[in-house]
mmCIF file with all atom_site columns, C-alpha atoms in Angstrom:
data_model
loop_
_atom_site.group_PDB
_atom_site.id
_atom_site.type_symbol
_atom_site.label_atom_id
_atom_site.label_alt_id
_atom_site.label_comp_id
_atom_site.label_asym_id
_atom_site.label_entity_id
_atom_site.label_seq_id
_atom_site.pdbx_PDB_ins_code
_atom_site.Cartn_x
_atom_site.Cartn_y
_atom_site.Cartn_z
_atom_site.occupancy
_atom_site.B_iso_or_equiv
_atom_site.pdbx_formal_charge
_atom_site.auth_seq_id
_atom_site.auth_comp_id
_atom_site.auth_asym_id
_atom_site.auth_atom_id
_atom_site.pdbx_PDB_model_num
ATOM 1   C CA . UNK D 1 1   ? -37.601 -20.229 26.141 1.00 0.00 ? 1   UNK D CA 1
ATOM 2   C CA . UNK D 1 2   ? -39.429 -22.132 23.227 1.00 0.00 ? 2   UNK D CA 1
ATOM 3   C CA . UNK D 1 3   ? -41.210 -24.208 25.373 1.00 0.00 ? 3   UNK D CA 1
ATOM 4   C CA . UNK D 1 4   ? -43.894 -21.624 26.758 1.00 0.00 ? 4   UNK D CA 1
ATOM 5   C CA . UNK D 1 5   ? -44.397 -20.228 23.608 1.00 0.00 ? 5   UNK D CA 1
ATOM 6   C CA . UNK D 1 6   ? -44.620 -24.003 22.259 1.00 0.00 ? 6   UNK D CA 1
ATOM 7   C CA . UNK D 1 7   ? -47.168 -24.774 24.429 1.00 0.00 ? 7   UNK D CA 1
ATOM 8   C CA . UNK D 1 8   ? -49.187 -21.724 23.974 1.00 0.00 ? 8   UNK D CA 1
ATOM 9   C CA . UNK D 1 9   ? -49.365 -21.456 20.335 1.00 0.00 ? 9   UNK D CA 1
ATOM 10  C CA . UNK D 1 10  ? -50.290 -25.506 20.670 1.00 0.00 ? 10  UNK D CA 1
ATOM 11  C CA . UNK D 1 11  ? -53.335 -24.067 22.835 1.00 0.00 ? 11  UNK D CA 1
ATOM 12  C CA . UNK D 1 12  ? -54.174 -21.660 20.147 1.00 0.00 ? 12  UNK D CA 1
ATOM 13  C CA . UNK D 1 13  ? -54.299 -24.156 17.590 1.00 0.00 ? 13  UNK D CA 1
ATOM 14  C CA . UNK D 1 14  ? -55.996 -26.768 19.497 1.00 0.00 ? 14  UNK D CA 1
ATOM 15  C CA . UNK D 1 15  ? -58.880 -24.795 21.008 1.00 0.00 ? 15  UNK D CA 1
ATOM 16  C CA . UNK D 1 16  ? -61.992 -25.639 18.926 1.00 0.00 ? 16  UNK D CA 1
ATOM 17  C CA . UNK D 1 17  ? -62.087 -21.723 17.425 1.00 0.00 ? 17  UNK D CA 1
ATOM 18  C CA . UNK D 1 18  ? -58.989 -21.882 15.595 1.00 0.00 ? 18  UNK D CA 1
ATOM 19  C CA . UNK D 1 19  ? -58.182 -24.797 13.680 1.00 0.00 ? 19  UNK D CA 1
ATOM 20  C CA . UNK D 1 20  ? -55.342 -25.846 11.520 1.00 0.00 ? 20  UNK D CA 1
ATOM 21  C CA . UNK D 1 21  ? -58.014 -25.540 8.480  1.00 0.00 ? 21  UNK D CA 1
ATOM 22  C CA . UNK D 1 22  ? -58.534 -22.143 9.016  1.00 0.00 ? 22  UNK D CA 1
ATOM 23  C CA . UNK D 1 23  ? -54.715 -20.659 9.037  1.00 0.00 ? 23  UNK D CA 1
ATOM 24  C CA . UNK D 1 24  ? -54.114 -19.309 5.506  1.00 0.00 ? 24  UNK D CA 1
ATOM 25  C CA . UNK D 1 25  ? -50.263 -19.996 3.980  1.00 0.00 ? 25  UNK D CA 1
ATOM 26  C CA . UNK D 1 26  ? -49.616 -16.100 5.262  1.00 0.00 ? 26  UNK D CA 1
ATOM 27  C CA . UNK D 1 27  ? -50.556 -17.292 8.629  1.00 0.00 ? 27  UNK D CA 1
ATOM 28  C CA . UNK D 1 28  ? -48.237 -19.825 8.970  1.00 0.00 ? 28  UNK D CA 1
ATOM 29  C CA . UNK D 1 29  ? -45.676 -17.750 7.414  1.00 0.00 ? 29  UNK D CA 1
ATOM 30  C CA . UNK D 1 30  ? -45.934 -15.573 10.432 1.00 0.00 ? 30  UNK D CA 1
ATOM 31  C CA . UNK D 1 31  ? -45.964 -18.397 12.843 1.00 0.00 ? 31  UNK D CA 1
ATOM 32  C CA . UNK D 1 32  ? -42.541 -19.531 11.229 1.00 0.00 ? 32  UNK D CA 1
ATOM 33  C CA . UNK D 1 33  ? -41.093 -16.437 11.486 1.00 0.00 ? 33  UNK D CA 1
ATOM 34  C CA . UNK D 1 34  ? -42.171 -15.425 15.220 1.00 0.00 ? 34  UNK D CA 1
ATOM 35  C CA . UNK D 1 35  ? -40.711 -19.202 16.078 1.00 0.00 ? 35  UNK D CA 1
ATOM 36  C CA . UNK D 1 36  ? -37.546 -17.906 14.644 1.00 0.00 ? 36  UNK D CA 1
ATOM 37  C CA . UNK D 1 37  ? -37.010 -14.573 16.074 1.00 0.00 ? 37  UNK D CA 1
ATOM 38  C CA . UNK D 1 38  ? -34.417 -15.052 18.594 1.00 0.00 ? 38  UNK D CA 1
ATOM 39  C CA . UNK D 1 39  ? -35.005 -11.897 20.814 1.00 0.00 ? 39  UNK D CA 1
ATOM 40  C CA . UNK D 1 40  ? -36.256 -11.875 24.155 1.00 0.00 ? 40  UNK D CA 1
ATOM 41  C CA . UNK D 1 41  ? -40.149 -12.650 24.439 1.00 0.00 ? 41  UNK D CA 1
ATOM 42  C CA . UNK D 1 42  ? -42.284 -11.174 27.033 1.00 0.00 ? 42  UNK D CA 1
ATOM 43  C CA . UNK D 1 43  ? -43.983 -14.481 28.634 1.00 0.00 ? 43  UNK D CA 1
ATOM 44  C CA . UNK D 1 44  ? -47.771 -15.248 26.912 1.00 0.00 ? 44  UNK D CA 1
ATOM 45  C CA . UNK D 1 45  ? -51.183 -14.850 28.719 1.00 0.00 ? 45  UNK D CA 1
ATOM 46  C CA . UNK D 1 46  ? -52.227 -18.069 30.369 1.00 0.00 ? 46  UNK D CA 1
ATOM 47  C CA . UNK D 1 47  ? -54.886 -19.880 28.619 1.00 0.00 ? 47  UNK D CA 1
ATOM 48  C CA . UNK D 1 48  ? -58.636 -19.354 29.521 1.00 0.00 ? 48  UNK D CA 1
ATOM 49  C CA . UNK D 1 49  ? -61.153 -21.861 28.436 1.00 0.00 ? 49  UNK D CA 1
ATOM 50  C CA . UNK D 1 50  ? -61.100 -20.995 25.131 1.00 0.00 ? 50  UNK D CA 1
ATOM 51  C CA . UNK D 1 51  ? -58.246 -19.021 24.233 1.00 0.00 ? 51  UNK D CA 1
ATOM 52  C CA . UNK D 1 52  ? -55.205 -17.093 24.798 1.00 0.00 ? 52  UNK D CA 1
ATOM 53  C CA . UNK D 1 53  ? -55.766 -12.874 24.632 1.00 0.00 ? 53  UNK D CA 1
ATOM 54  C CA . UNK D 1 54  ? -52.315 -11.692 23.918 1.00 0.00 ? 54  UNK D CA 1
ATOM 55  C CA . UNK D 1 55  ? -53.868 -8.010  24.251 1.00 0.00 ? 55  UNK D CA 1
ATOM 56  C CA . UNK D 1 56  ? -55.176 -8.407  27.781 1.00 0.00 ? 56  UNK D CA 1
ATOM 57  C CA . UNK D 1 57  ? -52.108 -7.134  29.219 1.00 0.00 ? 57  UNK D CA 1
ATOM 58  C CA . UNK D 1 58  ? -52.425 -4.187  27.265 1.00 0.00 ? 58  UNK D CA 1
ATOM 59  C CA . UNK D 1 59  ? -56.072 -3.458  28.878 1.00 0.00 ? 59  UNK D CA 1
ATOM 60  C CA . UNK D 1 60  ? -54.627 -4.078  31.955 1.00 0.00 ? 60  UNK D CA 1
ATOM 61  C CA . UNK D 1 61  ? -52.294 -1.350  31.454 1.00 0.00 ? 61  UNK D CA 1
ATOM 62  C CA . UNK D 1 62  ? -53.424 1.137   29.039 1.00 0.00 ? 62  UNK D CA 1
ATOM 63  C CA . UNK D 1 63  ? -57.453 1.182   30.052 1.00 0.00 ? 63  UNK D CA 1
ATOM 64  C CA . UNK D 1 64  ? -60.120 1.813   28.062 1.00 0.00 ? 64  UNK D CA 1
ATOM 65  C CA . UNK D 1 65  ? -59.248 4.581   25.606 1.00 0.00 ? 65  UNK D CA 1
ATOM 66  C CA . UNK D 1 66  ? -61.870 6.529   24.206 1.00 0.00 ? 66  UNK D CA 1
ATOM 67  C CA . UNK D 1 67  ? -59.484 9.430   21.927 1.00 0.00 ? 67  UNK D CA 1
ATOM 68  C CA . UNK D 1 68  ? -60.928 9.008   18.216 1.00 0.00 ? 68  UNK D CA 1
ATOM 69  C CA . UNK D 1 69  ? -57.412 10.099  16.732 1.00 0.00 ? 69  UNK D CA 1
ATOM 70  C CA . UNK D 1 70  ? -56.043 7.340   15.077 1.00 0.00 ? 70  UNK D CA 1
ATOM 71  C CA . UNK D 1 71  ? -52.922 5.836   17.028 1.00 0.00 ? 71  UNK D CA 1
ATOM 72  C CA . UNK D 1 72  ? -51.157 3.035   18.437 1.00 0.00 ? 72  UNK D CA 1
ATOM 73  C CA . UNK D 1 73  ? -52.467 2.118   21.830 1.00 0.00 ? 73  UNK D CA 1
ATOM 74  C CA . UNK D 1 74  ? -48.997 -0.168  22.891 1.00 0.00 ? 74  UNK D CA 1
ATOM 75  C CA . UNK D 1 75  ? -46.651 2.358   21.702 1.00 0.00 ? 75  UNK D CA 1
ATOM 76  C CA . UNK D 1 76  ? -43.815 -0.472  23.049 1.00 0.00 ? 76  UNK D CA 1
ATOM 77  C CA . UNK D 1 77  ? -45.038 -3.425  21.102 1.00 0.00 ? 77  UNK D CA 1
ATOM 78  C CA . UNK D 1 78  ? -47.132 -2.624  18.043 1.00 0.00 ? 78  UNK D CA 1
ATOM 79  C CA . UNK D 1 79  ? -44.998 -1.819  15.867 1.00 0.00 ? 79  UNK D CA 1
ATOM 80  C CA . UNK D 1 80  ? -42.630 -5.491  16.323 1.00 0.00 ? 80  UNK D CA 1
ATOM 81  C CA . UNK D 1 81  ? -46.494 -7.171  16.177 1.00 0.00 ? 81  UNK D CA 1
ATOM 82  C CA . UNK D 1 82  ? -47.153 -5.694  12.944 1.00 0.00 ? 82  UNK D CA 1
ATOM 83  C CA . UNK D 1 83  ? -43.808 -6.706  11.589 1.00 0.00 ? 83  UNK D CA 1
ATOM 84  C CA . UNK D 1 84  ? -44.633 -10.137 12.698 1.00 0.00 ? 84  UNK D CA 1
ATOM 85  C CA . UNK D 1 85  ? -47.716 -10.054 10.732 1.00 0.00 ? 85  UNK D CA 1
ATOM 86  C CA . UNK D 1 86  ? -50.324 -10.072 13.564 1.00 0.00 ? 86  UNK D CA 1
ATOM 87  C CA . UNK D 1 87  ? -52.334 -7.404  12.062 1.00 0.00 ? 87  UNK D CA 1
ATOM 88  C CA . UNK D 1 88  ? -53.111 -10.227 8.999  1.00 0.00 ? 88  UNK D CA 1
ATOM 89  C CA . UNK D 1 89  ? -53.469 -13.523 11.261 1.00 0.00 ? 89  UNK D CA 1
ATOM 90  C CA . UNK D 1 90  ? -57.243 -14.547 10.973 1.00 0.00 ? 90  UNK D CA 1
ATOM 91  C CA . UNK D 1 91  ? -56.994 -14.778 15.112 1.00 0.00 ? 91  UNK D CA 1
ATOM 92  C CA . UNK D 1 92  ? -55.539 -11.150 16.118 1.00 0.00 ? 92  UNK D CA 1
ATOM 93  C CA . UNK D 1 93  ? -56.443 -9.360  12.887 1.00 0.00 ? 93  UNK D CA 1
ATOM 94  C CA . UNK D 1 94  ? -59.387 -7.535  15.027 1.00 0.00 ? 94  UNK D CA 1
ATOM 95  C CA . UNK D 1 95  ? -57.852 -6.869  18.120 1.00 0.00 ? 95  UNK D CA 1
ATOM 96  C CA . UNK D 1 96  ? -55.299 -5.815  16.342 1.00 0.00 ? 96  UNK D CA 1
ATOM 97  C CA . UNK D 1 97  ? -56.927 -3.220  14.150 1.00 0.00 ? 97  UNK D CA 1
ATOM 98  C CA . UNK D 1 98  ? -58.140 -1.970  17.956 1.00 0.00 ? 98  UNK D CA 1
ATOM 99  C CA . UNK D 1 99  ? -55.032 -1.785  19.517 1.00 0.00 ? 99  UNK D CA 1
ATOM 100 C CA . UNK D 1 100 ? -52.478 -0.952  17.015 1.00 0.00 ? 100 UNK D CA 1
ATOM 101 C CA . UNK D 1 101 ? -54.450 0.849   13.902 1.00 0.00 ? 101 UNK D CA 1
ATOM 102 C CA . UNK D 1 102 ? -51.466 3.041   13.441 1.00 0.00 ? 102 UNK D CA 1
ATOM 103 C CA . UNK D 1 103 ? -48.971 0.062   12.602 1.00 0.00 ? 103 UNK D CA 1
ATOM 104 C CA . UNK D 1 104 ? -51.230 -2.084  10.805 1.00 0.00 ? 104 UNK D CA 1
ATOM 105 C CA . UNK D 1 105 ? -51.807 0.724   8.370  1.00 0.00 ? 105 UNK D CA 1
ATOM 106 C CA . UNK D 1 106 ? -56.096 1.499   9.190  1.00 0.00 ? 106 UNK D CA 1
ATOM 107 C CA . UNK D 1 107 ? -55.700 5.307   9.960  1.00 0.00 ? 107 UNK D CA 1
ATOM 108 C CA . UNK D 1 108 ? -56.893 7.279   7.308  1.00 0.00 ? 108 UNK D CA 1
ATOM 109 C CA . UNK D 1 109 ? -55.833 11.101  7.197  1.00 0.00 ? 109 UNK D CA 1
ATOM 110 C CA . UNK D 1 110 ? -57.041 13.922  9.089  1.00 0.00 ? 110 UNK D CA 1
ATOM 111 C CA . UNK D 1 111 ? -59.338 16.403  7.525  1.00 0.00 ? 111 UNK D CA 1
ATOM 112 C CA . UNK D 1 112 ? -58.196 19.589  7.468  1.00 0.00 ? 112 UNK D CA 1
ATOM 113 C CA . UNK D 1 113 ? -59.456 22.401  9.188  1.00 0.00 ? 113 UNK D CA 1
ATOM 114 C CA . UNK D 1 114 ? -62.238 24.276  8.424  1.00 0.00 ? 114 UNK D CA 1
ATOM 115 C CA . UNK D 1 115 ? -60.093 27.528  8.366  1.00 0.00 ? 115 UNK D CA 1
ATOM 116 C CA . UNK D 1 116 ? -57.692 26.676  5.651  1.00 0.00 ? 116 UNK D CA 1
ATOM 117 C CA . UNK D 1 117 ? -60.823 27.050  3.580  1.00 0.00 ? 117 UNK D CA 1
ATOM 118 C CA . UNK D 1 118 ? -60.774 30.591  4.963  1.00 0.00 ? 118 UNK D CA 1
ATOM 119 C CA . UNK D 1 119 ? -59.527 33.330  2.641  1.00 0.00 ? 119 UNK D CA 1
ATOM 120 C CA . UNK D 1 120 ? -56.321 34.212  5.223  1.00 0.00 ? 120 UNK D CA 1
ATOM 121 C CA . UNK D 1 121 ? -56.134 30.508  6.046  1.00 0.00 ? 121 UNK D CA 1
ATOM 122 C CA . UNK D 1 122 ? -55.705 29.390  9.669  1.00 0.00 ? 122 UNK D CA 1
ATOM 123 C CA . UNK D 1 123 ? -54.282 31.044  12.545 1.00 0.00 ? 123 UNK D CA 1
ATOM 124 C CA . UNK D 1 124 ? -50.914 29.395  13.998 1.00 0.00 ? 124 UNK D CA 1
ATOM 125 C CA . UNK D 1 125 ? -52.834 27.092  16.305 1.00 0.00 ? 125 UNK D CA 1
ATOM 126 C CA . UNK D 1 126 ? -54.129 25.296  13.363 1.00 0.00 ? 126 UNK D CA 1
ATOM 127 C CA . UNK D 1 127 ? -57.951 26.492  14.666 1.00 0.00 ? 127 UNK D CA 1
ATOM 128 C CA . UNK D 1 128 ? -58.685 29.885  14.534 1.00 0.00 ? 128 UNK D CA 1
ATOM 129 C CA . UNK D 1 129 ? -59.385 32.132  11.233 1.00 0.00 ? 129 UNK D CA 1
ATOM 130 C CA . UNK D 1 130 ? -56.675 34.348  9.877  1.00 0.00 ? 130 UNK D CA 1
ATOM 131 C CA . UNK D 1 131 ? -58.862 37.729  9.277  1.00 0.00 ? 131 UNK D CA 1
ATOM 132 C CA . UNK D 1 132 ? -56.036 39.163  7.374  1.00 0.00 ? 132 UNK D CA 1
ATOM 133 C CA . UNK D 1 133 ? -52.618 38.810  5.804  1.00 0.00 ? 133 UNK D CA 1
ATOM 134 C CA . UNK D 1 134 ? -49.712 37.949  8.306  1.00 0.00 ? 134 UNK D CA 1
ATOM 135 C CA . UNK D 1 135 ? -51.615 36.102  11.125 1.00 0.00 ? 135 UNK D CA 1
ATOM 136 C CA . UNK D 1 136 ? -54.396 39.336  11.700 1.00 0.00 ? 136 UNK D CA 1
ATOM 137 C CA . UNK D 1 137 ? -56.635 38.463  13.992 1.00 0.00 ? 137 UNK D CA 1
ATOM 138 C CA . UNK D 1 138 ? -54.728 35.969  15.851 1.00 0.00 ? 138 UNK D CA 1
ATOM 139 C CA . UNK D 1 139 ? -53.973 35.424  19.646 1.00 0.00 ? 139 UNK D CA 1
ATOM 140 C CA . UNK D 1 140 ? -50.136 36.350  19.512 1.00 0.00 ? 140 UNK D CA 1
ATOM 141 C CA . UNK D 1 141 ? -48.224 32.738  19.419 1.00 0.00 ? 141 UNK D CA 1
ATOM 142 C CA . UNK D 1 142 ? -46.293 32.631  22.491 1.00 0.00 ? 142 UNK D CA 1
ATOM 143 C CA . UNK D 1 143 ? -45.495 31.041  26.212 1.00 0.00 ? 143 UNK D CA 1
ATOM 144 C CA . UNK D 1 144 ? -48.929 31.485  27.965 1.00 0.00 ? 144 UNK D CA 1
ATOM 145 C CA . UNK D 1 145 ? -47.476 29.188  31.295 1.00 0.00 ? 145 UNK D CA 1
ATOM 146 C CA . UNK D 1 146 ? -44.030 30.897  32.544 1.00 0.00 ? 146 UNK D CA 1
ATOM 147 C CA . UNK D 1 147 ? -41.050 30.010  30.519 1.00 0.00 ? 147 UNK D CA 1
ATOM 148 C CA . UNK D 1 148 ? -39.786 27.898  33.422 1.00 0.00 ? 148 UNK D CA 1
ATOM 149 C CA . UNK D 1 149 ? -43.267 25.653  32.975 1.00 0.00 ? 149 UNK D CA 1
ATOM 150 C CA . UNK D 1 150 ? -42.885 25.279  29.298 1.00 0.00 ? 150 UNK D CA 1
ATOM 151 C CA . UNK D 1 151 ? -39.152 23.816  29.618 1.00 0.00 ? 151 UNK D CA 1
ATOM 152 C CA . UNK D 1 152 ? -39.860 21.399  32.605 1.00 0.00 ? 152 UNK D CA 1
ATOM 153 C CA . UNK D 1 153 ? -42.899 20.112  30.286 1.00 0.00 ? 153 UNK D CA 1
ATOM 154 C CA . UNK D 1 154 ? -41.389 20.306  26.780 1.00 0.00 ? 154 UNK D CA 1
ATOM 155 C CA . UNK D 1 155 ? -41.058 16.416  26.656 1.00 0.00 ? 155 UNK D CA 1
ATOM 156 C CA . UNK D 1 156 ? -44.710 16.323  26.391 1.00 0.00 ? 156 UNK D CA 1
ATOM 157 C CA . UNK D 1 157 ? -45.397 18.466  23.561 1.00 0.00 ? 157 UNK D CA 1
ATOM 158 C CA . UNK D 1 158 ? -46.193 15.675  21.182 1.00 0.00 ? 158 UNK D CA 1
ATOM 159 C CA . UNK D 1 159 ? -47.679 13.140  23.700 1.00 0.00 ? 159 UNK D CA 1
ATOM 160 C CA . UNK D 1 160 ? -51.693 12.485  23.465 1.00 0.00 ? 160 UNK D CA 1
ATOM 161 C CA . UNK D 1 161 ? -52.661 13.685  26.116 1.00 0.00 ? 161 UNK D CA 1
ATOM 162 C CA . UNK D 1 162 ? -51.029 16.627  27.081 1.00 0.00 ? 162 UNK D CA 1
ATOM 163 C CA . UNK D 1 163 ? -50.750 17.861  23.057 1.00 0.00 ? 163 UNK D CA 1
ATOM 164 C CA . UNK D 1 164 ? -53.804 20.538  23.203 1.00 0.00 ? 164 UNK D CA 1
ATOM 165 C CA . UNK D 1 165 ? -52.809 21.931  26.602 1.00 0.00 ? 165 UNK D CA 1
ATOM 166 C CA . UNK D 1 166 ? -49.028 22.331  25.511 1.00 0.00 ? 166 UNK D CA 1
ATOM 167 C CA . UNK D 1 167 ? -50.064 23.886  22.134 1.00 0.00 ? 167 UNK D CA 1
ATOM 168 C CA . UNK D 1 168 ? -52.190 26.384  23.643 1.00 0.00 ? 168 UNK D CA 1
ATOM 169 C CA . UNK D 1 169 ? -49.905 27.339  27.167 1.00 0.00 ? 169 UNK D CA 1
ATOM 170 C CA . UNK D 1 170 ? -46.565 26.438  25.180 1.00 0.00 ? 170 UNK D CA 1
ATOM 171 C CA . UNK D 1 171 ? -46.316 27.087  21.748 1.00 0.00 ? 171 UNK D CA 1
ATOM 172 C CA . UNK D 1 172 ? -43.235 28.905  21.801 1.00 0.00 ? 172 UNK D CA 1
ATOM 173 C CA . UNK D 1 173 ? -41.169 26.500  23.783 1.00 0.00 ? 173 UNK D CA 1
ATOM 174 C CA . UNK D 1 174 ? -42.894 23.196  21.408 1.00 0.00 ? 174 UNK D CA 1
ATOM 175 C CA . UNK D 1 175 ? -42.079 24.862  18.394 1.00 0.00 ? 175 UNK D CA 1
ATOM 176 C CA . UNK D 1 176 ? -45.544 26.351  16.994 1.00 0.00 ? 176 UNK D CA 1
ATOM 177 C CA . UNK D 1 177 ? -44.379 29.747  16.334 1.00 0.00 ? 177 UNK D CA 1
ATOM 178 C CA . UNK D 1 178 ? -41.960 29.104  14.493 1.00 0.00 ? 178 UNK D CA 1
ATOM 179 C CA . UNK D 1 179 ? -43.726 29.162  10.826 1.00 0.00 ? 179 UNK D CA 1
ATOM 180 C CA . UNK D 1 180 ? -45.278 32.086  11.486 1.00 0.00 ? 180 UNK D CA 1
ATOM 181 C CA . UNK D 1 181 ? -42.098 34.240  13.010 1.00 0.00 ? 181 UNK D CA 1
#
């Protein structure tokens, strides 16, 4: 099992854009510890002419993502690379910043609506304006989609893509309604 990995991290440091000069004590630090992690590796890229592109798998599968909310794009392996400490090696730092800004710590938090500024504060959905006490003015927080929707679809509540929909056709079954009840 060491022997691809061997070889590839041999390629890494060989290639004329990464040399042994350039790794800081904190990179080989992480070098010694990924060679001494005994659980199971997924197999590396091949080499190209240059380098190896331990993200290219990701592309692969993930796409291009163009959400601006600040989250892991691997949701499977970012979180091990960071503990590894490939969001501080001089070669991966960049990619992964890109890939995994969530585990390597570059998300900054969200601005809050414009509404809390309001004098009632926000409506439940976290958009709308209160216009009075108690949620006035507010689209009542409940099951838009039939109830039998909602549950077949609850598992999706928090995922990316489906949040918005969920929150605004499901926000009794995901749990929305509840602070305001």
């Amino acid at each position: 099992m060491y022997t691809p990995i061997f070889l590839a991290l041999l390629v890494v440091f060989s290639s004329s854009s990464v040399s042994s000069r350039s790794l800081t004590s904190s990179d080989l630090k992480v070098l010694e510890r990924f060679w001494q992690d005994d659980s199971p590796k997924q197999p590396l890229p091949a080499a190209n002419d240059d380098k190896i592109d331990i993200f290219s798998d990701i592309e692969e599968i993930m796409g291009e993502q163009n959400d601006d909310r600040c989250y892991d794009k691997d949701k499977t392996n970012c979180e091990t690379w960071a503990n590894k400490g490939r969001c501080d090696l001089a070669f991966t730092k960049a990619r992964m910043e890109e890939i995994c800004p969530m585990s390597c710590g570059k998300c900054k938090a969200p601005a809050a609506p414009a509404c809390s500024l309001s004098e009632y504060g926000c409506c439940w959905n976290g958009v709308n304006e209160a216009t009075g006490p108690n949620q006035e003015g507010c689209l009542t927080c409940k099951n838009y989609k039939t109830t039998r929707f909602c549950e077949n679809n609850k598992s999706t509540c928090d995922d990316l893509s489906s949040e918005e929909f969920m929150k605004n056709y499901c926000a009794e079954t995901c749990g929305y309604c509840s602070a305001f009840a």
